[in-house]
Amino acid sequence: MTLSNKDKEYVRTFWAKVSIQVEDVGNDVLSRMLVVYPQTKTYFSHWKDLGPGSALVRKHGKVVMMGVGEAVGKIDDLEKGLLTLSELHAFQLRVDPANFKILCHIILVVLAIKYPNEFTAQVHVSLDKFLCALSLALAEKYR
């Protein structure tokens, strides 16, 4: 998926707003994912409390969104920039790459809810393209 310069601009500008609230956004994203897609709980079976807003969900949600923020910073070469994260997910965490698409969908939903005025149609398209490219970059080491 090719991101135009305009797409990159929309993503960077929108992310500047999101980055201020990564913990809250991450909590909402991970909480929603675990409820809407309960099969994703298998990756967190060692946690005692998978409830929405629990301390571990909040903490890991922040980690996830910080990773997305890292990807925004490497938007010009996601595959190379996210090589370490791709290796981590493929070889250590062994996350099914289908879950990246689930997570990206949930991220879009949460961002649309939290930022209704800023989440314009163009921002939506650009973020969707970016998150698709991010998913592909994370899945690179699975090939």
Tab-separated table of N, CA and C in Angstrom:
chain	number	residue	atom	x	y	z
A	1	MET	N	0.853	-1.170	0.000
A	1	MET	CA	0.000	0.000	0.000
A	1	MET	C	0.900	1.235	0.000
A	2	THR	N	0.712	2.067	-0.985
A	2	THR	CA	1.531	3.268	-1.117
A	2	THR	C	0.824	4.456	-0.488
A	3	LEU	N	1.552	5.132	0.344
A	3	LEU	CA	1.043	6.341	0.980
A	3	LEU	C	1.567	7.560	0.222
A	4	SER	N	0.661	8.430	-0.168
A	4	SER	CA	1.076	9.660	-0.824
A	4	SER	C	1.642	10.611	0.223
A	5	ASN	N	2.285	11.650	-0.243
A	5	ASN	CA	2.795	12.667	0.686
A	5	ASN	C	1.647	13.302	1.458
A	6	LYS	N	0.501	13.462	0.801
A	6	LYS	CA	-0.673	14.032	1.460
A	6	LYS	C	-1.169	13.084	2.559
A	7	ASP	N	-1.194	11.756	2.271
A	7	ASP	CA	-1.576	10.773	3.292
A	7	ASP	C	-0.662	10.878	4.502
A	8	LYS	N	0.624	10.944	4.249
A	8	LYS	CA	1.593	11.039	5.339
A	8	LYS	C	1.378	12.298	6.162
A	9	GLU	N	1.064	13.378	5.487
A	9	GLU	CA	0.800	14.633	6.187
A	9	GLU	C	-0.438	14.506	7.085
A	10	TYR	N	-1.502	13.914	6.547
A	10	TYR	CA	-2.713	13.714	7.353
A	10	TYR	C	-2.428	12.836	8.570
A	11	VAL	N	-1.685	11.761	8.367
A	11	VAL	CA	-1.378	10.844	9.462
A	11	VAL	C	-0.544	11.547	10.523
A	12	ARG	N	0.493	12.224	10.109
A	12	ARG	CA	1.366	12.923	11.075
A	12	ARG	C	0.603	14.000	11.850
A	13	THR	N	-0.200	14.761	11.163
A	13	THR	CA	-0.961	15.839	11.812
A	13	THR	C	-1.971	15.267	12.804
A	14	PHE	N	-2.689	14.239	12.372
A	14	PHE	CA	-3.684	13.627	13.258
A	14	PHE	C	-2.996	12.958	14.446
A	15	TRP	N	-1.889	12.270	14.191
A	15	TRP	CA	-1.189	11.580	15.269
A	15	TRP	C	-0.657	12.552	16.311
A	16	ALA	N	-0.314	13.751	15.917
A	16	ALA	CA	0.162	14.751	16.882
A	16	ALA	C	-0.906	14.995	17.952
A	17	LYS	N	-2.175	14.913	17.573
A	17	LYS	CA	-3.274	15.070	18.534
A	17	LYS	C	-3.427	13.814	19.387
A	18	VAL	N	-3.318	12.668	18.763
A	18	VAL	CA	-3.501	11.394	19.461
A	18	VAL	C	-2.362	11.144	20.445
A	19	SER	N	-1.164	11.511	20.080
A	19	SER	CA	0.017	11.196	20.894
A	19	SER	C	-0.061	11.769	22.301
A	20	ILE	N	-0.851	12.776	22.482
A	20	ILE	CA	-1.018	13.388	23.802
A	20	ILE	C	-1.812	12.475	24.729
A	21	GLN	N	-2.613	11.581	24.147
A	21	GLN	CA	-3.500	10.717	24.933
A	21	GLN	C	-3.271	9.229	24.650
A	22	VAL	N	-2.033	8.826	24.385
A	22	VAL	CA	-1.795	7.427	23.996
A	22	VAL	C	-2.253	6.429	25.052
A	23	GLU	N	-2.133	6.761	26.320
A	23	GLU	CA	-2.552	5.805	27.341
A	23	GLU	C	-4.064	5.594	27.312
A	24	ASP	N	-4.817	6.669	27.231
A	24	ASP	CA	-6.273	6.544	27.183
A	24	ASP	C	-6.734	5.872	25.893
A	25	VAL	N	-6.150	6.277	24.781
A	25	VAL	CA	-6.512	5.674	23.493
A	25	VAL	C	-6.142	4.198	23.503
A	26	GLY	N	-4.943	3.882	23.962
A	26	GLY	CA	-4.497	2.490	24.014
A	26	GLY	C	-5.386	1.635	24.894
A	27	ASN	N	-5.792	2.172	26.025
A	27	ASN	CA	-6.701	1.449	26.907
A	27	ASN	C	-8.013	1.154	26.190
A	28	ASP	N	-8.563	2.155	25.519
A	28	ASP	CA	-9.823	1.964	24.800
A	28	ASP	C	-9.666	0.942	23.669
A	29	VAL	N	-8.555	1.015	22.958
A	29	VAL	CA	-8.310	0.092	21.844
A	29	VAL	C	-8.206	-1.342	22.348
A	30	LEU	N	-7.342	-1.571	23.322
A	30	LEU	CA	-7.135	-2.943	23.788
A	30	LEU	C	-8.374	-3.478	24.509
A	31	SER	N	-9.016	-2.641	25.304
A	31	SER	CA	-10.243	-3.059	25.991
A	31	SER	C	-11.309	-3.480	24.980
A	32	ARG	N	-11.505	-2.674	23.961
A	32	ARG	CA	-12.508	-2.974	22.935
A	32	ARG	C	-12.137	-4.239	22.161
A	33	MET	N	-10.858	-4.394	21.818
A	33	MET	CA	-10.438	-5.570	21.066
A	33	MET	C	-10.719	-6.850	21.846
A	34	LEU	N	-10.408	-6.853	23.138
A	34	LEU	CA	-10.594	-8.052	23.951
A	34	LEU	C	-12.066	-8.400	24.136
A	35	VAL	N	-12.946	-7.413	24.072
A	35	VAL	CA	-14.382	-7.666	24.199
A	35	VAL	C	-14.984	-8.085	22.858
A	36	VAL	N	-14.668	-7.331	21.810
A	36	VAL	CA	-15.274	-7.574	20.497
A	36	VAL	C	-14.685	-8.817	19.831
A	37	TYR	N	-13.422	-9.060	20.036
A	37	TYR	CA	-12.725	-10.223	19.461
A	37	TYR	C	-12.129	-11.050	20.595
A	38	PRO	N	-12.957	-11.788	21.329
A	38	PRO	CA	-12.470	-12.507	22.514
A	38	PRO	C	-11.377	-13.532	22.206
A	39	GLN	N	-11.275	-13.972	20.955
A	39	GLN	CA	-10.212	-14.927	20.616
A	39	GLN	C	-8.827	-14.319	20.813
A	40	THR	N	-8.737	-12.986	20.844
A	40	THR	CA	-7.435	-12.347	21.041
A	40	THR	C	-6.956	-12.471	22.490
A	41	LYS	N	-7.838	-12.885	23.383
A	41	LYS	CA	-7.447	-13.062	24.786
A	41	LYS	C	-6.399	-14.151	24.961
A	42	THR	N	-6.296	-15.065	24.010
A	42	THR	CA	-5.330	-16.164	24.142
A	42	THR	C	-3.902	-15.655	24.284
A	43	TYR	N	-3.612	-14.483	23.708
A	43	TYR	CA	-2.259	-13.931	23.798
A	43	TYR	C	-1.966	-13.333	25.169
A	44	PHE	N	-3.013	-13.181	25.959
A	44	PHE	CA	-2.872	-12.545	27.267
A	44	PHE	C	-3.378	-13.462	28.376
A	45	SER	N	-3.379	-14.763	28.129
A	45	SER	CA	-3.949	-15.713	29.083
A	45	SER	C	-3.201	-15.725	30.422
A	46	HIS	N	-1.983	-15.241	30.439
A	46	HIS	CA	-1.197	-15.186	31.675
A	46	HIS	C	-1.577	-13.986	32.556
A	47	TRP	N	-2.417	-13.107	32.057
A	47	TRP	CA	-2.877	-11.974	32.845
A	47	TRP	C	-4.046	-12.401	33.719
A	48	LYS	N	-4.099	-11.900	34.917
A	48	LYS	CA	-5.200	-12.247	35.825
A	48	LYS	C	-6.465	-11.469	35.504
A	49	ASP	N	-6.319	-10.234	35.060
A	49	ASP	CA	-7.489	-9.395	34.803
A	49	ASP	C	-7.429	-8.839	33.389
A	50	LEU	N	-8.288	-9.387	32.524
A	50	LEU	CA	-8.381	-8.904	31.150
A	50	LEU	C	-9.559	-7.956	30.960
A	51	GLY	N	-10.141	-7.512	32.057
A	51	GLY	CA	-11.301	-6.628	31.984
A	51	GLY	C	-10.956	-5.276	31.399
A	52	PRO	N	-11.926	-4.656	30.739
A	52	PRO	CA	-11.707	-3.320	30.184
A	52	PRO	C	-11.198	-2.346	31.242
A	53	GLY	N	-10.107	-1.696	30.914
A	53	GLY	CA	-9.555	-0.690	31.820
A	53	GLY	C	-8.694	-1.221	32.944
A	54	SER	N	-8.478	-2.551	32.998
A	54	SER	CA	-7.619	-3.075	34.062
A	54	SER	C	-6.210	-2.507	33.901
A	55	ALA	N	-5.436	-2.591	34.961
A	55	ALA	CA	-4.086	-2.007	34.940
A	55	ALA	C	-3.230	-2.587	33.813
A	56	LEU	N	-3.294	-3.912	33.610
A	56	LEU	CA	-2.485	-4.536	32.566
A	56	LEU	C	-2.977	-4.174	31.163
A	57	VAL	N	-4.286	-4.104	30.995
A	57	VAL	CA	-4.851	-3.712	29.695
A	57	VAL	C	-4.443	-2.274	29.379
A	58	ARG	N	-4.546	-1.410	30.370
A	58	ARG	CA	-4.171	-0.001	30.188
A	58	ARG	C	-2.688	0.113	29.841
A	59	LYS	N	-1.850	-0.606	30.572
A	59	LYS	CA	-0.401	-0.532	30.349
A	59	LYS	C	-0.031	-1.048	28.957
A	60	HIS	N	-0.579	-2.202	28.587
A	60	HIS	CA	-0.222	-2.763	27.278
A	60	HIS	C	-0.843	-1.946	26.142
A	61	GLY	N	-2.027	-1.407	26.369
A	61	GLY	CA	-2.638	-0.540	25.366
A	61	GLY	C	-1.743	0.649	25.053
A	62	LYS	N	-1.132	1.193	26.090
A	62	LYS	CA	-0.199	2.306	25.890
A	62	LYS	C	1.009	1.842	25.079
A	63	VAL	N	1.528	0.660	25.392
A	63	VAL	CA	2.672	0.114	24.646
A	63	VAL	C	2.321	-0.030	23.170
A	64	VAL	N	1.131	-0.558	22.901
A	64	VAL	CA	0.687	-0.747	21.517
A	64	VAL	C	0.621	0.598	20.793
A	65	MET	N	0.014	1.572	21.431
A	65	MET	CA	-0.135	2.871	20.771
A	65	MET	C	1.194	3.613	20.657
A	66	MET	N	2.113	3.370	21.581
A	66	MET	CA	3.455	3.927	21.440
A	66	MET	C	4.141	3.306	20.218
A	67	GLY	N	3.872	2.021	19.980
A	67	GLY	CA	4.399	1.357	18.790
A	67	GLY	C	3.836	1.958	17.511
A	68	VAL	N	2.547	2.284	17.539
A	68	VAL	CA	1.943	2.951	16.378
A	68	VAL	C	2.600	4.315	16.189
A	69	GLY	N	2.833	5.010	17.290
A	69	GLY	CA	3.520	6.298	17.210
A	69	GLY	C	4.925	6.158	16.641
A	70	GLU	N	5.611	5.102	17.023
A	70	GLU	CA	6.937	4.819	16.461
A	70	GLU	C	6.824	4.628	14.948
A	71	ALA	N	5.785	3.914	14.534
A	71	ALA	CA	5.570	3.677	13.103
A	71	ALA	C	5.287	4.987	12.362
A	72	VAL	N	4.551	5.882	12.996
A	72	VAL	CA	4.298	7.188	12.370
A	72	VAL	C	5.630	7.895	12.115
A	73	GLY	N	6.535	7.782	13.062
A	73	GLY	CA	7.854	8.389	12.906
A	73	GLY	C	8.702	7.739	11.828
A	74	LYS	N	8.353	6.520	11.454
A	74	LYS	CA	9.105	5.782	10.429
A	74	LYS	C	8.253	5.557	9.185
A	75	ILE	N	7.293	6.447	8.988
A	75	ILE	CA	6.296	6.295	7.934
A	75	ILE	C	6.901	6.213	6.534
A	76	ASP	N	8.081	6.760	6.346
A	76	ASP	CA	8.698	6.747	5.022
A	76	ASP	C	9.302	5.395	4.653
A	77	ASP	N	9.561	4.536	5.632
A	77	ASP	CA	10.082	3.192	5.362
A	77	ASP	C	9.665	2.269	6.500
A	78	LEU	N	8.396	1.904	6.513
A	78	LEU	CA	7.851	1.094	7.607
A	78	LEU	C	8.504	-0.284	7.690
A	79	GLU	N	8.731	-0.900	6.548
A	79	GLU	CA	9.291	-2.254	6.559
A	79	GLU	C	10.654	-2.288	7.255
A	80	LYS	N	11.517	-1.396	6.887
A	80	LYS	CA	12.846	-1.330	7.501
A	80	LYS	C	12.739	-0.805	8.943
A	81	GLY	N	11.929	0.213	9.145
A	81	GLY	CA	11.813	0.853	10.446
A	81	GLY	C	11.210	-0.032	11.516
A	82	LEU	N	10.366	-0.992	11.098
A	82	LEU	CA	9.684	-1.857	12.067
A	82	LEU	C	10.200	-3.291	12.053
A	83	LEU	N	11.376	-3.494	11.503
A	83	LEU	CA	11.948	-4.835	11.406
A	83	LEU	C	12.053	-5.514	12.773
A	84	THR	N	12.511	-4.799	13.779
A	84	THR	CA	12.654	-5.377	15.118
A	84	THR	C	11.303	-5.778	15.690
A	85	LEU	N	10.289	-4.922	15.520
A	85	LEU	CA	8.939	-5.259	15.999
A	85	LEU	C	8.366	-6.456	15.233
A	86	SER	N	8.641	-6.528	13.946
A	86	SER	CA	8.176	-7.655	13.145
A	86	SER	C	8.805	-8.960	13.648
A	87	GLU	N	10.095	-8.926	13.900
A	87	GLU	CA	10.786	-10.113	14.415
A	87	GLU	C	10.247	-10.516	15.783
A	88	LEU	N	10.015	-9.554	16.650
A	88	LEU	CA	9.468	-9.822	17.978
A	88	LEU	C	8.121	-10.537	17.873
A	89	HIS	N	7.222	-10.002	17.050
A	89	HIS	CA	5.886	-10.587	16.925
A	89	HIS	C	5.907	-11.947	16.229
A	90	ALA	N	6.817	-12.132	15.288
A	90	ALA	CA	6.874	-13.391	14.544
A	90	ALA	C	7.561	-14.504	15.328
A	91	PHE	N	8.689	-14.193	15.945
A	91	PHE	CA	9.517	-15.252	16.522
A	91	PHE	C	9.352	-15.435	18.025
A	92	GLN	N	9.075	-14.386	18.763
A	92	GLN	CA	8.945	-14.519	20.215
A	92	GLN	C	7.481	-14.568	20.651
A	93	LEU	N	6.700	-13.585	20.224
A	93	LEU	CA	5.312	-13.521	20.661
A	93	LEU	C	4.403	-14.460	19.866
A	94	ARG	N	4.803	-14.745	18.651
A	94	ARG	CA	4.055	-15.641	17.747
A	94	ARG	C	2.591	-15.229	17.605
A	95	VAL	N	2.413	-13.956	17.326
A	95	VAL	CA	1.077	-13.402	17.124
A	95	VAL	C	0.638	-13.705	15.690
A	96	ASP	N	-0.573	-14.230	15.558
A	96	ASP	CA	-1.132	-14.476	14.231
A	96	ASP	C	-1.270	-13.134	13.524
A	97	PRO	N	-0.681	-12.977	12.337
A	97	PRO	CA	-0.741	-11.687	11.649
A	97	PRO	C	-2.171	-11.223	11.338
A	98	ALA	N	-3.133	-12.114	11.334
A	98	ALA	CA	-4.529	-11.704	11.136
A	98	ALA	C	-4.972	-10.760	12.248
A	99	ASN	N	-4.346	-10.879	13.392
A	99	ASN	CA	-4.694	-10.000	14.513
A	99	ASN	C	-4.256	-8.554	14.296
A	100	PHE	N	-3.276	-8.340	13.432
A	100	PHE	CA	-2.871	-6.971	13.130
A	100	PHE	C	-4.024	-6.235	12.445
A	101	LYS	N	-4.715	-6.927	11.562
A	101	LYS	CA	-5.858	-6.312	10.871
A	101	LYS	C	-6.984	-6.011	11.852
A	102	ILE	N	-7.213	-6.934	12.768
A	102	ILE	CA	-8.233	-6.711	13.804
A	102	ILE	C	-7.877	-5.469	14.615
A	103	LEU	N	-6.638	-5.407	15.057
A	103	LEU	CA	-6.191	-4.278	15.871
A	103	LEU	C	-6.323	-2.963	15.104
A	104	CYS	N	-5.948	-2.964	13.844
A	104	CYS	CA	-6.034	-1.745	13.042
A	104	CYS	C	-7.481	-1.285	12.887
A	105	HIS	N	-8.372	-2.230	12.710
A	105	HIS	CA	-9.793	-1.882	12.614
A	105	HIS	C	-10.261	-1.233	13.915
A	106	ILE	N	-9.901	-1.826	15.037
A	106	ILE	CA	-10.296	-1.285	16.341
A	106	ILE	C	-9.688	0.104	16.559
A	107	ILE	N	-8.451	0.286	16.148
A	107	ILE	CA	-7.820	1.603	16.280
A	107	ILE	C	-8.633	2.649	15.523
A	108	LEU	N	-9.036	2.333	14.300
A	108	LEU	CA	-9.846	3.288	13.525
A	108	LEU	C	-11.159	3.611	14.233
A	109	VAL	N	-11.806	2.591	14.765
A	109	VAL	CA	-13.079	2.799	15.463
A	109	VAL	C	-12.883	3.722	16.665
A	110	VAL	N	-11.888	3.426	17.474
A	110	VAL	CA	-11.649	4.229	18.684
A	110	VAL	C	-11.280	5.667	18.324
A	111	LEU	N	-10.442	5.846	17.322
A	111	LEU	CA	-10.052	7.199	16.941
A	111	LEU	C	-11.242	7.990	16.400
A	112	ALA	N	-12.109	7.319	15.673
A	112	ALA	CA	-13.309	7.996	15.158
A	112	ALA	C	-14.217	8.436	16.303
A	113	ILE	N	-14.300	7.613	17.337
A	113	ILE	CA	-15.135	7.947	18.497
A	113	ILE	C	-14.514	9.070	19.313
A	114	LYS	N	-13.206	8.980	19.569
A	114	LYS	CA	-12.543	9.942	20.454
A	114	LYS	C	-12.297	11.304	19.793
A	115	TYR	N	-12.185	11.310	18.472
A	115	TYR	CA	-11.863	12.536	17.745
A	115	TYR	C	-12.858	12.765	16.602
A	116	PRO	N	-14.135	12.907	16.911
A	116	PRO	CA	-15.149	12.982	15.849
A	116	PRO	C	-14.981	14.180	14.909
A	117	ASN	N	-14.515	15.288	15.403
A	117	ASN	CA	-14.361	16.470	14.551
A	117	ASN	C	-13.121	16.400	13.666
A	118	GLU	N	-12.066	15.808	14.180
A	118	GLU	CA	-10.813	15.718	13.431
A	118	GLU	C	-10.766	14.499	12.497
A	119	PHE	N	-11.605	13.509	12.771
A	119	PHE	CA	-11.581	12.256	12.003
A	119	PHE	C	-12.433	12.432	10.739
A	120	THR	N	-11.922	13.251	9.843
A	120	THR	CA	-12.613	13.527	8.586
A	120	THR	C	-12.485	12.322	7.656
A	121	ALA	N	-13.208	12.372	6.560
A	121	ALA	CA	-13.135	11.286	5.581
A	121	ALA	C	-11.700	11.114	5.064
A	122	GLN	N	-11.011	12.216	4.809
A	122	GLN	CA	-9.645	12.118	4.297
A	122	GLN	C	-8.690	11.555	5.347
A	123	VAL	N	-8.847	11.977	6.579
A	123	VAL	CA	-8.030	11.422	7.654
A	123	VAL	C	-8.305	9.926	7.775
A	124	HIS	N	-9.562	9.543	7.688
A	124	HIS	CA	-9.941	8.130	7.763
A	124	HIS	C	-9.233	7.325	6.676
A	125	VAL	N	-9.302	7.799	5.446
A	125	VAL	CA	-8.662	7.092	4.330
A	125	VAL	C	-7.151	6.986	4.550
A	126	SER	N	-6.541	8.101	4.916
A	126	SER	CA	-5.083	8.106	5.096
A	126	SER	C	-4.657	7.210	6.251
A	127	LEU	N	-5.393	7.261	7.367
A	127	LEU	CA	-5.065	6.389	8.502
A	127	LEU	C	-5.281	4.921	8.147
A	128	ASP	N	-6.329	4.634	7.409
A	128	ASP	CA	-6.587	3.255	7.002
A	128	ASP	C	-5.447	2.740	6.133
A	129	LYS	N	-5.009	3.535	5.174
A	129	LYS	CA	-3.882	3.140	4.326
A	129	LYS	C	-2.616	2.943	5.159
A	130	PHE	N	-2.379	3.870	6.083
A	130	PHE	CA	-1.207	3.777	6.951
A	130	PHE	C	-1.260	2.508	7.804
A	131	LEU	N	-2.405	2.231	8.416
A	131	LEU	CA	-2.518	1.053	9.279
A	131	LEU	C	-2.404	-0.241	8.478
A	132	CYS	N	-2.878	-0.237	7.247
A	132	CYS	CA	-2.679	-1.408	6.375
A	132	CYS	C	-1.191	-1.611	6.088
A	133	ALA	N	-0.502	-0.515	5.791
A	133	ALA	CA	0.938	-0.595	5.547
A	133	ALA	C	1.678	-1.040	6.806
A	134	LEU	N	1.228	-0.576	7.947
A	134	LEU	CA	1.812	-0.979	9.231
A	134	LEU	C	1.621	-2.477	9.448
A	135	SER	N	0.433	-2.975	9.183
A	135	SER	CA	0.156	-4.419	9.320
A	135	SER	C	1.067	-5.238	8.430
A	136	LEU	N	1.227	-4.798	7.201
A	136	LEU	CA	2.104	-5.507	6.263
A	136	LEU	C	3.552	-5.493	6.742
A	137	ALA	N	3.998	-4.359	7.263
A	137	ALA	CA	5.369	-4.263	7.767
A	137	ALA	C	5.580	-5.178	8.971
A	138	LEU	N	4.595	-5.250	9.861
A	138	LEU	CA	4.715	-6.125	11.024
A	138	LEU	C	4.697	-7.593	10.623
A	139	ALA	N	4.011	-7.908	9.541
A	139	ALA	CA	3.902	-9.301	9.081
A	139	ALA	C	5.080	-9.707	8.214
A	140	GLU	N	5.991	-8.808	7.938
A	140	GLU	CA	7.095	-9.070	7.018
A	140	GLU	C	7.891	-10.321	7.382
A	141	LYS	N	8.190	-10.534	8.627
A	141	LYS	CA	9.026	-11.670	9.039
A	141	LYS	C	8.260	-13.001	9.073
A	142	TYR	N	6.982	-12.962	8.800
A	142	TYR	CA	6.197	-14.188	8.748
A	142	TYR	C	6.326	-14.867	7.393
A	143	ARG	N	6.832	-14.163	6.404
A	143	ARG	CA	6.897	-14.673	5.039
A	143	ARG	C	8.073	-15.576	4.816
